[in-house]
């Protein structure tokens, strides 16, 4: 039986007058550091907030709904449930167009009614200031007994292994990987699977903000784009794929501007194929977050995929009108 969804996530939204609203990319580069706003603090607690697009609400809502199903559906089937978030951010964000401040993914999970069923929650980010801010918010919520923010870099395999080793037992783990570009090595995915044994993944793939913008130029003119091709090869776990005749032929066939172009589709299909090759046979990338990202769900269990498809059903666009 599928648990009933909550009517709507409560992200504790409030207007933040410190937000400039409508900043273009050049302005944001001046007014943010690693996407953290330098001019506005949270009107809730005076701590840092991350500048995001309105589309980020969709990602948070989908995570909320899946977490509801995951926690309630699995609480009596495993000896422990754990939540891990990589690239967590400070916990609160500002939607740059509306100036509304809201809980980000980490605080949304920490305050979810079903968080009581979680044994351990670990939030990982590579910015010390973000870690301090998120830990302060965890303390203020009284969740420090089973949640903590830890300084870590997904590029540092040994550091990540050490962090994940703190989770003991044969539990079921939900891992959100929320990078803003396609720079998380596939070896990191393999490490997570190896270290946690049983881990379902939700991966934010920057298919349109990163891959679509750069991949064709890099393939056609590889010499000045070596680092970019190395990044994509590392992300896919196959350094030769982008040099295959099929990929090169499509890249040279003409400029492709639309979102659903063959190169980005091939890239995403290859990524899902790689996930399948290490045991994540239940993959789904249906959820498109604006013209920016794809949320890729990966599990080795059909029930997990069932929960994910259920989490995709609520009409988020309609909710914004309520």
Coordinates of C-alpha atoms in Angstrom, one line a residue:
X1 CA 0.0 0.0 0.0
X2 CA 1.3 3.4 -1.0
X3 CA 1.4 5.9 1.9
X4 CA -0.8 9.0 1.5
X5 CA 0.9 12.2 0.4
X6 CA 0.8 15.2 2.7
X7 CA -1.4 17.9 1.1
X8 CA 1.5 20.3 0.4
X9 CA 5.1 20.8 1.7
X10 CA 5.5 23.6 4.1
X11 CA 8.7 25.4 3.2
X12 CA 8.1 28.3 5.6
X13 CA 8.2 30.8 2.8
X14 CA 8.4 34.5 3.6
X15 CA 9.3 37.6 1.6
X16 CA 12.9 38.8 2.2
X17 CA 13.2 42.5 1.5
X18 CA 17.0 42.2 1.3
X19 CA 16.8 40.4 -2.0
X20 CA 17.5 42.6 -5.0
X21 CA 15.2 40.5 -7.2
X22 CA 15.6 39.8 -10.9
X23 CA 19.4 40.0 -10.9
X24 CA 21.1 38.9 -14.1
X25 CA 24.1 36.6 -14.2
X26 CA 26.6 39.4 -14.0
X27 CA 24.9 40.9 -11.0
X28 CA 24.7 37.6 -9.3
X29 CA 28.4 37.0 -9.7
X30 CA 29.0 40.2 -7.8
X31 CA 26.4 39.7 -5.1
X32 CA 26.9 36.0 -4.3
X33 CA 29.7 33.7 -3.3
X34 CA 29.2 30.0 -4.3
X35 CA 25.6 31.0 -4.8
X36 CA 25.3 32.3 -1.2
X37 CA 23.8 35.8 -1.2
X38 CA 26.2 38.5 0.2
X39 CA 23.6 41.2 0.6
X40 CA 20.6 39.4 2.2
X41 CA 20.4 37.3 5.4
X42 CA 17.5 35.2 6.4
X43 CA 14.6 37.1 7.9
X44 CA 13.9 34.0 10.0
X45 CA 17.3 33.5 11.8
X46 CA 19.8 36.1 10.4
X47 CA 21.9 33.3 8.8
X48 CA 23.1 32.9 5.2
X49 CA 20.7 32.1 2.4
X50 CA 21.4 30.6 -1.1
X51 CA 20.3 32.4 -4.2
X52 CA 18.2 30.0 -6.5
X53 CA 15.8 30.2 -9.4
X54 CA 12.0 29.7 -8.9
X55 CA 12.4 26.3 -10.6
X56 CA 14.3 25.0 -7.5
X57 CA 10.9 24.7 -5.7
X58 CA 10.0 21.8 -8.0
X59 CA 13.1 19.9 -6.9
X60 CA 12.4 20.5 -3.2
X61 CA 8.8 19.4 -3.6
X62 CA 9.7 16.2 -5.4
X63 CA 12.2 15.3 -2.8
X64 CA 9.6 16.0 -0.1
X65 CA 7.1 13.7 -1.7
X66 CA 9.6 10.9 -2.3
X67 CA 10.9 11.2 1.3
X68 CA 7.3 10.8 2.6
X69 CA 6.9 7.5 0.7
X70 CA 10.4 6.3 1.5
X71 CA 10.2 6.9 5.2
X72 CA 6.7 5.6 5.8
X73 CA 7.0 2.7 3.4
X74 CA 10.3 1.4 4.7
X75 CA 10.2 2.2 8.4
X76 CA 9.2 -1.3 9.4
X77 CA 11.2 -3.1 6.8
X78 CA 14.8 -2.1 7.8
X79 CA 16.6 -1.8 11.1
X80 CA 17.5 1.8 10.2
X81 CA 16.8 4.5 7.6
X82 CA 19.4 7.1 6.9
X83 CA 19.5 10.3 4.8
X84 CA 22.6 11.7 3.1
X85 CA 22.8 14.9 1.1
X86 CA 25.8 15.9 -0.9
X87 CA 26.1 19.6 -1.8
X88 CA 23.6 20.5 0.9
X89 CA 23.8 24.3 1.0
X90 CA 23.0 26.3 4.1
X91 CA 19.4 25.2 4.5
X92 CA 17.5 28.3 3.5
X93 CA 17.3 29.8 0.0
X94 CA 15.9 32.9 -1.8
X95 CA 14.0 32.6 -5.0
X96 CA 15.7 35.3 -6.9
X97 CA 12.8 36.5 -9.0
X98 CA 10.1 36.7 -6.3
X99 CA 12.4 37.5 -3.3
X100 CA 10.7 34.9 -1.3
X101 CA 12.8 33.0 1.2
X102 CA 12.2 29.3 1.9
X103 CA 13.6 26.1 3.2
X104 CA 16.0 24.4 0.9
X105 CA 16.3 20.6 0.6
X106 CA 18.1 20.0 3.9
X107 CA 15.7 22.0 6.1
X108 CA 12.7 20.6 4.2
X109 CA 13.9 17.1 5.1
X110 CA 14.8 17.9 8.7
X111 CA 11.3 19.4 9.3
X112 CA 9.4 16.7 7.4
X113 CA 6.9 14.9 9.7
X114 CA 8.5 11.6 8.7
X115 CA 12.0 12.6 9.8
X116 CA 11.3 10.9 13.1
X117 CA 11.8 7.6 11.3
X118 CA 15.4 8.5 10.3
X119 CA 18.2 7.2 12.4
X120 CA 21.1 9.3 10.9
X121 CA 21.1 12.3 8.6
X122 CA 24.4 13.6 7.2
X123 CA 24.7 16.8 5.1
X124 CA 27.9 17.3 3.2
X125 CA 29.2 20.5 1.6
X126 CA 32.7 21.8 0.7
X127 CA 32.2 25.3 2.1
X128 CA 33.1 25.7 5.8
X129 CA 30.8 28.7 6.2
X130 CA 27.8 26.7 4.8
X131 CA 28.6 23.9 7.2
X132 CA 28.6 26.2 10.2
X133 CA 25.4 27.8 9.1
X134 CA 23.6 24.5 8.6
X135 CA 24.8 23.1 11.8
X136 CA 23.5 26.2 13.6
X137 CA 20.1 25.6 12.0
X138 CA 20.2 21.9 12.9
X139 CA 20.9 22.9 16.6
X140 CA 18.1 25.4 16.6
X141 CA 15.7 22.7 15.4
X142 CA 16.9 20.3 18.2
X143 CA 18.0 17.7 15.6
X144 CA 21.7 17.5 16.5
X145 CA 21.2 14.2 18.2
X146 CA 20.9 12.5 14.8
X147 CA 21.7 15.1 12.2
X148 CA 24.9 16.9 11.4
X149 CA 26.6 18.9 8.6
X150 CA 30.1 17.8 7.7
X151 CA 32.8 19.4 5.5
X152 CA 33.4 17.2 2.5
X153 CA 34.3 17.2 -1.2
X154 CA 32.7 14.7 -3.6
X155 CA 36.0 14.8 -5.5
X156 CA 37.9 13.5 -2.5
X157 CA 37.2 9.7 -2.4
X158 CA 39.0 8.9 0.8
X159 CA 37.4 11.8 2.7
X160 CA 33.9 10.8 1.5
X161 CA 34.5 7.1 2.4
X162 CA 35.5 8.2 5.9
X163 CA 32.3 10.3 6.3
X164 CA 30.1 7.5 5.0
X165 CA 31.8 4.9 7.3
X166 CA 30.2 6.6 10.3
X167 CA 26.8 5.1 9.2
X168 CA 26.8 1.7 10.7
X169 CA 24.5 -1.3 10.3
X170 CA 22.5 -2.8 7.5
X171 CA 20.2 0.1 6.9
X172 CA 18.5 1.6 3.9
X173 CA 20.0 4.9 2.8
X174 CA 18.5 7.7 0.7
X175 CA 21.2 9.9 -1.0
X176 CA 20.5 13.2 -2.7
X177 CA 23.4 14.5 -4.9
X178 CA 22.7 18.1 -5.7
X179 CA 25.6 19.5 -7.6
X180 CA 25.1 22.5 -9.9
X181 CA 27.1 21.0 -12.8
X182 CA 28.1 17.6 -14.1
X183 CA 31.3 17.3 -12.0
X184 CA 30.5 14.5 -9.6
X185 CA 32.7 11.6 -10.8
X186 CA 31.0 8.3 -11.5
X187 CA 33.6 6.8 -9.2
X188 CA 31.9 8.7 -6.4
X189 CA 28.6 7.0 -7.2
X190 CA 30.4 3.6 -7.1
X191 CA 32.0 4.6 -3.8
X192 CA 28.6 5.5 -2.3
X193 CA 27.1 2.1 -3.4
X194 CA 30.1 0.2 -2.0
X195 CA 30.3 2.1 1.3
X196 CA 26.5 2.1 2.1
X197 CA 25.6 -1.3 0.5
X198 CA 22.0 -0.3 0.1
X199 CA 21.5 3.2 -1.2
X200 CA 18.8 4.7 -3.3
X201 CA 19.9 7.8 -5.2
X202 CA 18.3 11.1 -6.4
X203 CA 20.8 12.9 -8.6
X204 CA 20.4 16.4 -9.9
X205 CA 21.9 16.3 -13.4
X206 CA 22.7 19.7 -14.9
X207 CA 21.8 18.4 -18.3
X208 CA 20.7 21.8 -19.8
X209 CA 22.7 24.3 -17.8
X210 CA 26.0 22.4 -18.4
X211 CA 25.9 19.6 -21.0
X212 CA 23.6 21.2 -23.6
X213 CA 25.5 24.5 -23.5
X214 CA 28.9 23.0 -23.9
X215 CA 29.1 19.5 -25.2
X216 CA 28.7 20.0 -29.0
X217 CA 31.5 22.7 -29.1
X218 CA 33.8 20.5 -26.9
X219 CA 33.3 17.5 -29.2
X220 CA 33.8 19.4 -32.4
X221 CA 36.9 21.2 -31.1
X222 CA 38.4 19.0 -28.4
X223 CA 41.9 20.5 -28.0
X224 CA 40.9 23.7 -26.2
X225 CA 38.2 21.9 -24.3
X226 CA 40.2 19.0 -22.8
X227 CA 39.2 19.8 -19.2
X228 CA 35.5 19.9 -20.1
X229 CA 35.7 16.6 -21.9
X230 CA 37.6 15.1 -19.0
X231 CA 34.9 16.3 -16.6
X232 CA 32.1 14.8 -18.7
X233 CA 34.0 11.5 -19.2
X234 CA 34.6 11.3 -15.4
X235 CA 30.9 12.0 -14.8
X236 CA 29.9 9.2 -17.1
X237 CA 32.5 6.9 -15.9
X238 CA 33.7 6.3 -19.5
X239 CA 36.4 8.6 -20.9
X240 CA 36.0 7.2 -24.4
X241 CA 32.3 7.6 -24.9
X242 CA 32.3 11.2 -26.1
X243 CA 34.9 10.3 -28.8
X244 CA 32.7 7.5 -30.2
X245 CA 31.7 7.7 -33.9
X246 CA 28.0 8.0 -33.0
X247 CA 28.5 11.0 -30.7
X248 CA 30.9 12.7 -33.1
X249 CA 28.6 12.2 -36.0
X250 CA 25.7 13.9 -34.2
X251 CA 27.8 16.7 -33.0
X252 CA 29.0 17.5 -36.5
X253 CA 25.6 17.2 -38.1
X254 CA 24.6 20.8 -37.3
X255 CA 23.9 23.2 -34.4
X256 CA 21.3 21.8 -32.0
X257 CA 19.5 24.3 -29.8
X258 CA 16.4 22.7 -28.4
X259 CA 16.3 21.1 -25.0
X260 CA 15.5 17.5 -26.2
X261 CA 18.4 17.3 -28.6
X262 CA 20.1 14.0 -29.5
X263 CA 23.4 14.8 -27.8
X264 CA 21.9 15.5 -24.4
X265 CA 19.6 12.5 -24.8
X266 CA 22.6 10.3 -25.5
X267 CA 24.5 11.7 -22.6
X268 CA 21.6 11.0 -20.2
X269 CA 21.0 7.5 -21.6
X270 CA 24.6 6.7 -21.2
X271 CA 24.5 7.8 -17.6
X272 CA 21.5 5.6 -16.8
X273 CA 23.2 2.7 -18.6
X274 CA 26.3 3.2 -16.4
X275 CA 24.1 3.3 -13.3
X276 CA 22.4 0.0 -14.4
X277 CA 25.9 -1.6 -14.9
X278 CA 26.6 -1.2 -11.1
X279 CA 23.3 -2.6 -10.0
X280 CA 20.9 0.4 -10.2
X281 CA 18.5 -1.4 -12.5
X282 CA 15.5 0.8 -11.6
X283 CA 16.3 4.2 -13.2
X284 CA 14.0 7.1 -14.1
X285 CA 14.8 10.5 -15.3
X286 CA 11.3 11.7 -16.1
X287 CA 11.3 14.8 -13.9
X288 CA 12.6 17.8 -15.8
X289 CA 13.2 20.9 -13.7
X290 CA 12.5 23.7 -16.0
X291 CA 15.2 24.3 -18.7
X292 CA 17.9 23.5 -16.2
X293 CA 18.1 20.0 -14.7
X294 CA 16.9 16.5 -14.8
X295 CA 16.3 14.6 -11.6
X296 CA 17.6 11.0 -12.0
X297 CA 16.3 8.4 -9.6
X298 CA 18.2 5.2 -9.2
X299 CA 17.5 2.1 -7.1
X300 CA 18.0 -1.6 -7.2
X301 CA 14.5 -2.3 -6.0
X302 CA 11.2 -2.0 -7.9
X303 CA 9.4 -0.7 -4.9
X304 CA 11.7 2.3 -4.8
X305 CA 11.0 3.1 -8.4
X306 CA 7.3 2.7 -7.6
X307 CA 7.6 5.2 -4.8
X308 CA 9.5 7.6 -7.2
X309 CA 6.7 7.4 -9.8
X310 CA 4.2 8.1 -7.1
X311 CA 6.2 11.1 -6.0
X312 CA 6.0 12.5 -9.6
X313 CA 2.2 12.5 -9.6
X314 CA 1.3 15.6 -7.5
X315 CA 0.7 18.6 -9.8
X316 CA 3.3 21.0 -8.5
X317 CA 2.5 23.7 -11.1
X318 CA -1.2 23.7 -9.9
X319 CA -0.1 23.9 -6.3
X320 CA 1.6 27.2 -6.9
X321 CA -1.8 28.7 -7.7
X322 CA -3.3 27.6 -4.4

